[in-house]
CSV table of N, CA and C in Angstrom, one decimal:
chain,number,residue,atom,x,y,z
A,211,MET,N,-31.9,-25.9,86.0
A,211,MET,CA,-30.5,-25.3,86.1
A,211,MET,C,-30.0,-25.2,84.7
A,212,THR,N,-29.3,-24.1,84.4
A,212,THR,CA,-28.6,-23.9,83.2
A,212,THR,C,-27.2,-24.3,83.3
A,213,PRO,N,-26.5,-24.7,82.2
A,213,PRO,CA,-25.1,-25.1,82.3
A,213,PRO,C,-24.2,-24.0,82.8
A,214,LEU,N,-23.3,-24.4,83.6
A,214,LEU,CA,-22.3,-23.5,84.2
A,214,LEU,C,-20.9,-23.9,83.7
A,215,LEU,N,-20.2,-22.9,83.2
A,215,LEU,CA,-18.8,-23.1,82.6
A,215,LEU,C,-17.9,-22.5,83.6
A,216,ILE,N,-17.0,-23.3,84.2
A,216,ILE,CA,-15.9,-22.8,85.1
A,216,ILE,C,-14.6,-22.8,84.3
A,217,TYR,N,-14.0,-21.6,84.4
A,217,TYR,CA,-12.8,-21.4,83.5
A,217,TYR,C,-11.7,-20.7,84.3
A,218,ASP,N,-10.5,-20.6,83.7
A,218,ASP,CA,-9.4,-19.9,84.3
A,218,ASP,C,-9.5,-18.4,83.8
A,219,GLY,N,-9.9,-17.6,84.8
A,219,GLY,CA,-10.1,-16.2,84.4
A,219,GLY,C,-8.9,-15.4,84.1
A,220,GLU,N,-7.7,-15.9,84.4
A,220,GLU,CA,-6.4,-15.2,84.2
A,220,GLU,C,-5.8,-15.6,82.8
A,221,CYS,N,-6.3,-16.6,82.2
A,221,CYS,CA,-5.8,-17.2,81.0
A,221,CYS,C,-6.5,-16.4,79.8
A,222,LYS,N,-5.6,-15.9,78.9
A,222,LYS,CA,-6.2,-15.2,77.7
A,222,LYS,C,-6.8,-16.1,76.8
A,223,PHE,N,-6.3,-17.3,76.6
A,223,PHE,CA,-6.9,-18.3,75.7
A,223,PHE,C,-8.3,-18.7,76.3
A,224,CYS,N,-8.4,-18.9,77.6
A,224,CYS,CA,-9.7,-19.3,78.2
A,224,CYS,C,-10.7,-18.1,78.1
A,225,ASP,N,-10.2,-16.9,78.2
A,225,ASP,CA,-11.1,-15.7,78.0
A,225,ASP,C,-11.6,-15.7,76.6
A,226,TYR,N,-10.7,-16.0,75.6
A,226,TYR,CA,-11.2,-16.0,74.2
A,226,TYR,C,-12.3,-17.1,74.1
A,227,TRP,N,-12.1,-18.3,74.7
A,227,TRP,CA,-13.0,-19.3,74.6
A,227,TRP,C,-14.4,-18.9,75.2
A,228,VAL,N,-14.4,-18.3,76.3
A,228,VAL,CA,-15.6,-17.8,76.9
A,228,VAL,C,-16.3,-16.8,76.0
A,229,SER,N,-15.5,-15.9,75.4
A,229,SER,CA,-16.1,-14.9,74.5
A,229,SER,C,-16.7,-15.6,73.3
A,230,PHE,N,-16.0,-16.6,72.8
A,230,PHE,CA,-16.5,-17.4,71.7
A,230,PHE,C,-17.9,-18.0,72.1
A,231,VAL,N,-18.0,-18.6,73.3
A,231,VAL,CA,-19.2,-19.2,73.7
A,231,VAL,C,-20.3,-18.2,73.8
A,232,ILE,N,-20.0,-17.0,74.4
A,232,ILE,CA,-21.0,-16.0,74.5
A,232,ILE,C,-21.5,-15.5,73.1
A,233,ARG,N,-20.6,-15.3,72.2
A,233,ARG,CA,-21.0,-14.9,70.8
A,233,ARG,C,-21.9,-16.0,70.1
A,234,ASN,N,-21.6,-17.2,70.4
A,234,ASN,CA,-22.3,-18.3,69.7
A,234,ASN,C,-23.4,-19.0,70.4
A,235,ASP,N,-23.6,-18.6,71.7
A,235,ASP,CA,-24.7,-19.1,72.5
A,235,ASP,C,-25.9,-18.2,72.4
A,236,ARG,N,-26.6,-18.4,71.2
A,236,ARG,CA,-27.7,-17.5,70.9
A,236,ARG,C,-28.9,-17.6,71.9
A,237,LYS,N,-29.0,-18.8,72.5
A,237,LYS,CA,-30.1,-19.0,73.4
A,237,LYS,C,-29.7,-18.6,74.8
A,238,LYS,N,-28.5,-18.1,75.0
A,238,LYS,CA,-28.0,-17.7,76.3
A,238,LYS,C,-28.2,-18.7,77.4
A,239,LEU,N,-27.8,-20.0,77.1
A,239,LEU,CA,-27.9,-21.1,78.0
A,239,LEU,C,-26.9,-21.1,79.1
A,240,PHE,N,-25.6,-20.7,78.7
A,240,PHE,CA,-24.5,-20.8,79.7
A,240,PHE,C,-24.4,-19.7,80.6
A,241,TYR,N,-24.0,-20.0,81.9
A,241,TYR,CA,-23.5,-19.1,82.8
A,241,TYR,C,-22.0,-19.4,83.0
A,242,PHE,N,-21.3,-18.4,83.5
A,242,PHE,CA,-19.8,-18.5,83.6
A,242,PHE,C,-19.4,-18.0,85.0
A,243,VAL,N,-18.3,-18.7,85.5
A,243,VAL,CA,-17.6,-18.3,86.7
A,243,VAL,C,-16.2,-18.7,86.5
A,244,HIS,N,-15.3,-17.7,86.9
A,244,HIS,CA,-13.9,-18.1,86.8
A,244,HIS,C,-13.4,-18.7,88.1
A,245,LYS,N,-12.4,-19.6,87.9
A,245,LYS,CA,-12.0,-20.5,89.0
A,245,LYS,C,-11.3,-19.7,90.1
A,246,GLN,N,-10.9,-18.4,89.9
A,246,GLN,CA,-10.3,-17.6,90.9
A,246,GLN,C,-11.4,-17.0,91.8
A,247,SER,N,-12.6,-17.1,91.5
A,247,SER,CA,-13.7,-16.5,92.3
A,247,SER,C,-14.0,-17.3,93.6
A,248,ALA,N,-14.5,-16.6,94.6
A,248,ALA,CA,-14.8,-17.2,95.8
A,248,ALA,C,-15.9,-18.3,95.6
A,249,ARG,N,-16.8,-18.0,94.8
A,249,ARG,CA,-17.9,-19.0,94.5
A,249,ARG,C,-17.4,-20.3,93.9
A,250,ALA,N,-16.5,-20.2,92.9
A,250,ALA,CA,-15.9,-21.3,92.2
A,250,ALA,C,-15.0,-22.1,93.2
A,251,THR,N,-14.2,-21.4,94.0
A,251,THR,CA,-13.3,-22.1,94.9
A,251,THR,C,-14.2,-22.8,96.0
A,252,GLU,N,-15.2,-22.2,96.5
A,252,GLU,CA,-16.1,-22.8,97.5
A,252,GLU,C,-16.8,-24.1,96.8
A,253,TRP,N,-17.3,-23.9,95.6
A,253,TRP,CA,-18.0,-25.0,95.0
A,253,TRP,C,-17.1,-26.2,94.7
A,254,LEU,N,-15.9,-25.9,94.1
A,254,LEU,CA,-15.0,-26.9,93.8
A,254,LEU,C,-14.5,-27.7,95.0
A,255,SER,N,-14.3,-26.9,96.1
A,255,SER,CA,-13.9,-27.5,97.4
A,255,SER,C,-15.0,-28.4,97.9
A,256,ALA,N,-16.2,-27.9,97.9
A,256,ALA,CA,-17.4,-28.7,98.4
A,256,ALA,C,-17.6,-30.0,97.6
A,257,GLU,N,-17.3,-29.9,96.3
A,257,GLU,CA,-17.4,-31.1,95.5
A,257,GLU,C,-16.2,-31.9,95.4
A,258,SER,N,-15.1,-31.5,96.2
A,258,SER,CA,-13.8,-32.2,96.2
A,258,SER,C,-13.3,-32.3,94.8
A,259,LEU,N,-13.4,-31.2,94.0
A,259,LEU,CA,-12.9,-31.2,92.7
A,259,LEU,C,-11.7,-30.2,92.6
A,260,ALA,N,-10.9,-30.4,91.6
A,260,ALA,CA,-9.9,-29.4,91.3
A,260,ALA,C,-10.0,-29.0,89.8
A,261,LEU,N,-9.7,-27.8,89.5
A,261,LEU,CA,-9.8,-27.4,88.1
A,261,LEU,C,-8.6,-27.9,87.3
A,262,HIS,N,-7.5,-28.0,88.0
A,262,HIS,CA,-6.2,-28.4,87.3
A,262,HIS,C,-6.1,-27.5,86.1
A,263,ASP,N,-5.8,-28.0,84.9
A,263,ASP,CA,-5.7,-27.2,83.7
A,263,ASP,C,-6.9,-27.5,82.8
A,264,SER,N,-8.1,-27.5,83.4
A,264,SER,CA,-9.2,-27.9,82.6
A,264,SER,C,-10.4,-26.9,82.8
A,265,VAL,N,-11.1,-26.7,81.7
A,265,VAL,CA,-12.4,-26.1,81.8
A,265,VAL,C,-13.4,-27.2,82.4
A,266,ILE,N,-14.3,-26.7,83.2
A,266,ILE,CA,-15.3,-27.6,83.8
A,266,ILE,C,-16.7,-27.1,83.4
A,267,VAL,N,-17.6,-28.0,83.0
A,267,VAL,CA,-18.9,-27.7,82.7
A,267,VAL,C,-19.8,-28.5,83.6
A,268,VAL,N,-20.7,-27.8,84.3
A,268,VAL,CA,-21.7,-28.5,85.1
A,268,VAL,C,-23.0,-28.4,84.2
A,269,THR,N,-23.4,-29.5,83.7
A,269,THR,CA,-24.5,-29.6,82.8
A,269,THR,C,-25.9,-29.2,83.5
A,270,ASP,N,-26.9,-29.1,82.6
A,270,ASP,CA,-28.2,-28.8,83.2
A,270,ASP,C,-28.8,-30.1,83.9
A,271,GLN,N,-28.1,-31.2,83.7
A,271,GLN,CA,-28.5,-32.4,84.4
A,271,GLN,C,-27.5,-32.7,85.6
A,272,HIS,N,-26.8,-31.7,86.0
A,272,HIS,CA,-25.8,-31.7,87.1
A,272,HIS,C,-24.6,-32.7,86.9
A,273,GLU,N,-24.4,-33.0,85.7
A,273,GLU,CA,-23.2,-33.9,85.3
A,273,GLU,C,-22.0,-32.9,85.3
A,274,ILE,N,-20.9,-33.4,85.8
A,274,ILE,CA,-19.6,-32.6,85.7
A,274,ILE,C,-18.7,-33.1,84.6
A,275,LEU,N,-18.4,-32.3,83.7
A,275,LEU,CA,-17.6,-32.6,82.6
A,275,LEU,C,-16.3,-31.8,82.6
A,276,TYR,N,-15.2,-32.5,82.2
A,276,TYR,CA,-13.9,-31.9,82.1
A,276,TYR,C,-13.3,-31.9,80.7
A,277,LYS,N,-12.3,-31.1,80.4
A,277,LYS,CA,-11.5,-31.2,79.2
A,277,LYS,C,-12.4,-31.3,78.0
A,278,THR,N,-12.1,-32.2,77.1
A,278,THR,CA,-12.8,-32.2,75.8
A,278,THR,C,-14.2,-32.7,75.9
A,279,ASP,N,-14.5,-33.4,77.0
A,279,ASP,CA,-16.0,-33.7,77.2
A,279,ASP,C,-16.7,-32.4,77.4
A,280,ALA,N,-16.2,-31.5,78.2
A,280,ALA,CA,-16.8,-30.2,78.4
A,280,ALA,C,-16.9,-29.4,77.2
A,281,VAL,N,-15.8,-29.4,76.4
A,281,VAL,CA,-15.8,-28.6,75.1
A,281,VAL,C,-16.9,-29.2,74.2
A,282,LEU,N,-16.9,-30.5,74.0
A,282,LEU,CA,-17.9,-31.1,73.1
A,282,LEU,C,-19.3,-30.9,73.6
A,283,TYR,N,-19.6,-30.9,74.9
A,283,TYR,CA,-20.9,-30.5,75.4
A,283,TYR,C,-21.3,-29.1,75.0
A,284,ILE,N,-20.3,-28.2,75.2
A,284,ILE,CA,-20.6,-26.8,74.9
A,284,ILE,C,-21.0,-26.7,73.4
A,285,MET,N,-20.2,-27.4,72.5
A,285,MET,CA,-20.4,-27.3,71.1
A,285,MET,C,-21.8,-27.9,70.8
A,286,SER,N,-22.3,-28.9,71.6
A,286,SER,CA,-23.6,-29.5,71.3
A,286,SER,C,-24.7,-28.5,71.5
A,287,LYS,N,-24.5,-27.5,72.3
A,287,LYS,CA,-25.5,-26.5,72.6
A,287,LYS,C,-25.5,-25.2,71.7
A,288,LEU,N,-24.5,-25.2,70.8
A,288,LEU,CA,-24.4,-24.1,69.9
A,288,LEU,C,-25.1,-24.4,68.6
A,289,SER,N,-24.8,-23.6,67.5
A,289,SER,CA,-25.4,-23.7,66.2
A,289,SER,C,-25.1,-25.1,65.6
A,290,VAL,N,-25.9,-25.4,64.6
A,290,VAL,CA,-25.7,-26.7,63.9
A,290,VAL,C,-24.3,-26.9,63.3
A,291,ALA,N,-23.7,-25.8,62.8
A,291,ALA,CA,-22.3,-26.0,62.3
A,291,ALA,C,-21.4,-26.5,63.4
A,292,TRP,N,-21.5,-25.9,64.6
A,292,TRP,CA,-20.7,-26.4,65.7
A,292,TRP,C,-21.1,-27.8,66.2
A,293,GLN,N,-22.3,-28.1,66.1
A,293,GLN,CA,-22.8,-29.5,66.4
A,293,GLN,C,-22.2,-30.5,65.4
A,294,VAL,N,-22.1,-30.1,64.2
A,294,VAL,CA,-21.5,-31.0,63.1
A,294,VAL,C,-20.0,-31.2,63.5
A,295,LEU,N,-19.3,-30.1,63.8
A,295,LEU,CA,-17.9,-30.2,64.2
A,295,LEU,C,-17.7,-31.1,65.4
A,296,ARG,N,-18.6,-31.0,66.4
A,296,ARG,CA,-18.6,-31.8,67.6
A,296,ARG,C,-18.7,-33.3,67.2
A,297,GLY,N,-19.6,-33.6,66.3
A,297,GLY,CA,-19.8,-34.9,65.8
A,297,GLY,C,-18.5,-35.5,65.2
A,298,PHE,N,-17.8,-34.7,64.4
A,298,PHE,CA,-16.6,-35.1,63.9
A,298,PHE,C,-15.5,-35.4,64.9
A,299,LEU,N,-15.4,-34.4,65.9
A,299,LEU,CA,-14.4,-34.6,66.9
A,299,LEU,C,-14.7,-35.7,67.9
A,300,SER,N,-16.0,-36.1,68.0
A,300,SER,CA,-16.4,-37.2,68.9
A,300,SER,C,-15.9,-38.5,68.4
A,301,ILE,N,-15.5,-38.7,67.1
A,301,ILE,CA,-15.1,-40.0,66.6
A,301,ILE,C,-13.7,-40.3,67.2
A,302,PHE,N,-12.9,-39.3,67.6
A,302,PHE,CA,-11.6,-39.6,68.2
A,302,PHE,C,-11.8,-40.0,69.7
A,303,PRO,N,-11.0,-41.0,70.1
A,303,PRO,CA,-11.1,-41.5,71.4
A,303,PRO,C,-10.7,-40.4,72.5
A,304,ARG,N,-11.4,-40.4,73.6
A,304,ARG,CA,-11.2,-39.4,74.6
A,304,ARG,C,-9.7,-39.2,75.0
A,305,GLY,N,-9.0,-40.3,75.1
A,305,GLY,CA,-7.6,-40.2,75.5
A,305,GLY,C,-6.8,-39.4,74.4
A,306,MET,N,-7.1,-39.5,73.2
A,306,MET,CA,-6.4,-38.8,72.1
A,306,MET,C,-6.8,-37.3,72.2
A,307,ARG,N,-8.1,-37.1,72.3
A,307,ARG,CA,-8.6,-35.7,72.4
A,307,ARG,C,-8.0,-35.0,73.6
A,308,ASN,N,-8.0,-35.7,74.8
A,308,ASN,CA,-7.5,-35.0,76.0
A,308,ASN,C,-6.0,-34.8,75.9
A,309,TYR,N,-5.3,-35.7,75.2
A,309,TYR,CA,-3.8,-35.5,75.0
A,309,TYR,C,-3.6,-34.1,74.4
A,310,VAL,N,-4.3,-33.8,73.3
A,310,VAL,CA,-4.2,-32.6,72.6
A,310,VAL,C,-4.6,-31.4,73.5
A,311,TYR,N,-5.7,-31.6,74.2
A,311,TYR,CA,-6.2,-30.6,75.2
A,311,TYR,C,-5.1,-30.3,76.2
A,312,ASP,N,-4.6,-31.3,76.8
A,312,ASP,CA,-3.6,-31.2,77.9
A,312,ASP,C,-2.3,-30.5,77.4
A,313,THR,N,-1.9,-30.8,76.2
A,313,THR,CA,-0.8,-30.1,75.6
A,313,THR,C,-1.0,-28.6,75.5
A,314,ILE,N,-2.2,-28.2,75.0
A,314,ILE,CA,-2.5,-26.8,74.9
A,314,ILE,C,-2.7,-26.2,76.3
A,315,ALA,N,-3.3,-26.9,77.2
A,315,ALA,CA,-3.5,-26.3,78.5
A,315,ALA,C,-2.2,-26.1,79.3
A,316,ARG,N,-1.3,-27.0,79.1
A,316,ARG,CA,0.0,-26.9,79.8
A,316,ARG,C,0.8,-25.7,79.4
A,317,ASN,N,0.6,-25.3,78.1
A,317,ASN,CA,1.4,-24.2,77.6
A,317,ASN,C,0.6,-22.9,77.3
A,318,ARG,N,-0.6,-22.9,77.8
A,318,ARG,CA,-1.5,-21.8,77.4
A,318,ARG,C,-1.0,-20.4,77.8
A,319,TYR,N,-0.4,-20.3,79.0
A,319,TYR,CA,0.1,-19.0,79.4
A,319,TYR,C,1.3,-18.5,78.6
A,320,GLN,N,2.2,-19.4,78.2
A,320,GLN,CA,3.4,-19.1,77.4
A,320,GLN,C,2.9,-18.7,76.0
A,321,ARG,N,2.0,-19.4,75.4
A,321,ARG,CA,1.6,-19.2,74.1
A,321,ARG,C,0.6,-18.1,73.9
A,322,PHE,N,-0.3,-17.9,74.8
A,322,PHE,CA,-1.4,-16.9,74.6
A,322,PHE,C,-1.4,-15.8,75.6
A,323,GLY,N,-0.6,-15.9,76.7
A,323,GLY,CA,-0.5,-14.9,77.7
A,323,GLY,C,-1.4,-15.1,78.9
A,324,LYS,N,-1.3,-14.2,79.9
A,324,LYS,CA,-2.0,-14.3,81.1
A,324,LYS,C,-2.4,-12.8,81.6
A,325,TYR,N,-3.6,-12.7,82.1
A,325,TYR,CA,-4.0,-11.4,82.7
A,325,TYR,C,-3.5,-11.3,84.1
A,326,ASP,N,-3.2,-10.1,84.6
A,326,ASP,CA,-2.8,-9.9,86.0
A,326,ASP,C,-4.0,-10.2,86.9
A,327,GLN,N,-5.2,-9.9,86.4
A,327,GLN,CA,-6.4,-10.2,87.1
A,327,GLN,C,-7.5,-10.6,86.1
A,328,CYS,N,-8.5,-11.2,86.7
A,328,CYS,CA,-9.6,-11.6,85.8
A,328,CYS,C,-10.3,-10.5,85.1
A,329,LYS,N,-10.5,-10.7,83.8
A,329,LYS,CA,-11.1,-9.6,83.0
A,329,LYS,C,-12.6,-9.4,83.4
A,330,ILE,N,-13.0,-8.1,83.4
A,330,ILE,CA,-14.4,-7.8,83.7
A,330,ILE,C,-15.3,-7.9,82.5
A,331,PRO,N,-16.4,-8.7,82.6
A,331,PRO,CA,-17.3,-8.8,81.5
A,331,PRO,C,-18.0,-7.5,81.1
A,332,THR,N,-18.4,-7.4,79.8
A,332,THR,CA,-19.1,-6.3,79.4
A,332,THR,C,-20.4,-6.1,80.1
A,333,LEU,N,-21.0,-5.0,80.1
A,333,LEU,CA,-22.3,-4.8,80.8
A,333,LEU,C,-23.4,-5.7,80.2
A,334,SER,N,-23.4,-5.9,78.9
A,334,SER,CA,-24.4,-6.7,78.3
A,334,SER,C,-24.3,-8.2,78.7
A,335,ASP,N,-23.1,-8.6,79.0
A,335,ASP,CA,-22.8,-10.0,79.4
A,335,ASP,C,-22.8,-10.3,80.9
A,336,ARG,N,-22.7,-9.2,81.7
A,336,ARG,CA,-22.5,-9.3,83.1
A,336,ARG,C,-23.5,-10.2,83.8
A,337,GLU,N,-24.7,-10.2,83.4
A,337,GLU,CA,-25.7,-11.0,84.0
A,337,GLU,C,-25.5,-12.5,83.9
A,338,ARG,N,-24.6,-12.9,83.0
A,338,ARG,CA,-24.4,-14.4,82.8
A,338,ARG,C,-23.1,-14.8,83.6
A,339,PHE,N,-22.5,-13.9,84.3
A,339,PHE,CA,-21.3,-14.2,85.1
A,339,PHE,C,-21.6,-14.2,86.6
A,340,LEU,N,-21.2,-15.3,87.2
A,340,LEU,CA,-21.4,-15.4,88.7
A,340,LEU,C,-20.1,-15.0,89.4
A,341,ASP,N,-20.2,-14.3,90.5
A,341,ASP,CA,-19.0,-13.9,91.2
A,341,ASP,C,-18.6,-15.0,92.2
């Protein structure tokens, strides 16, 4: 199984993050699904999970990661430069990292905006998005 990134498809900041991952995921490891999709809703419900204001990554080992743990995992799969940054960010305690994450997540629509509907991926990226 390849890693799956579940994100808020209406959030412009989240869309930027997904676009960033696509640009930097040269091995094309990640697949994507937005939380508004039927597949994500069904899966989250079956796993008794809620997205809240967090990105979720289901790793290739079926581990479920939230918030900064998910972000750090993603960074670990990108280029060496991002892996170095991941190493630096990892020195901060999870509580501190997640406090910053939660502050951004709580205000993401006001600061970055919101789409009326989930953005459609480009043709070249569509194969990596699950409905």
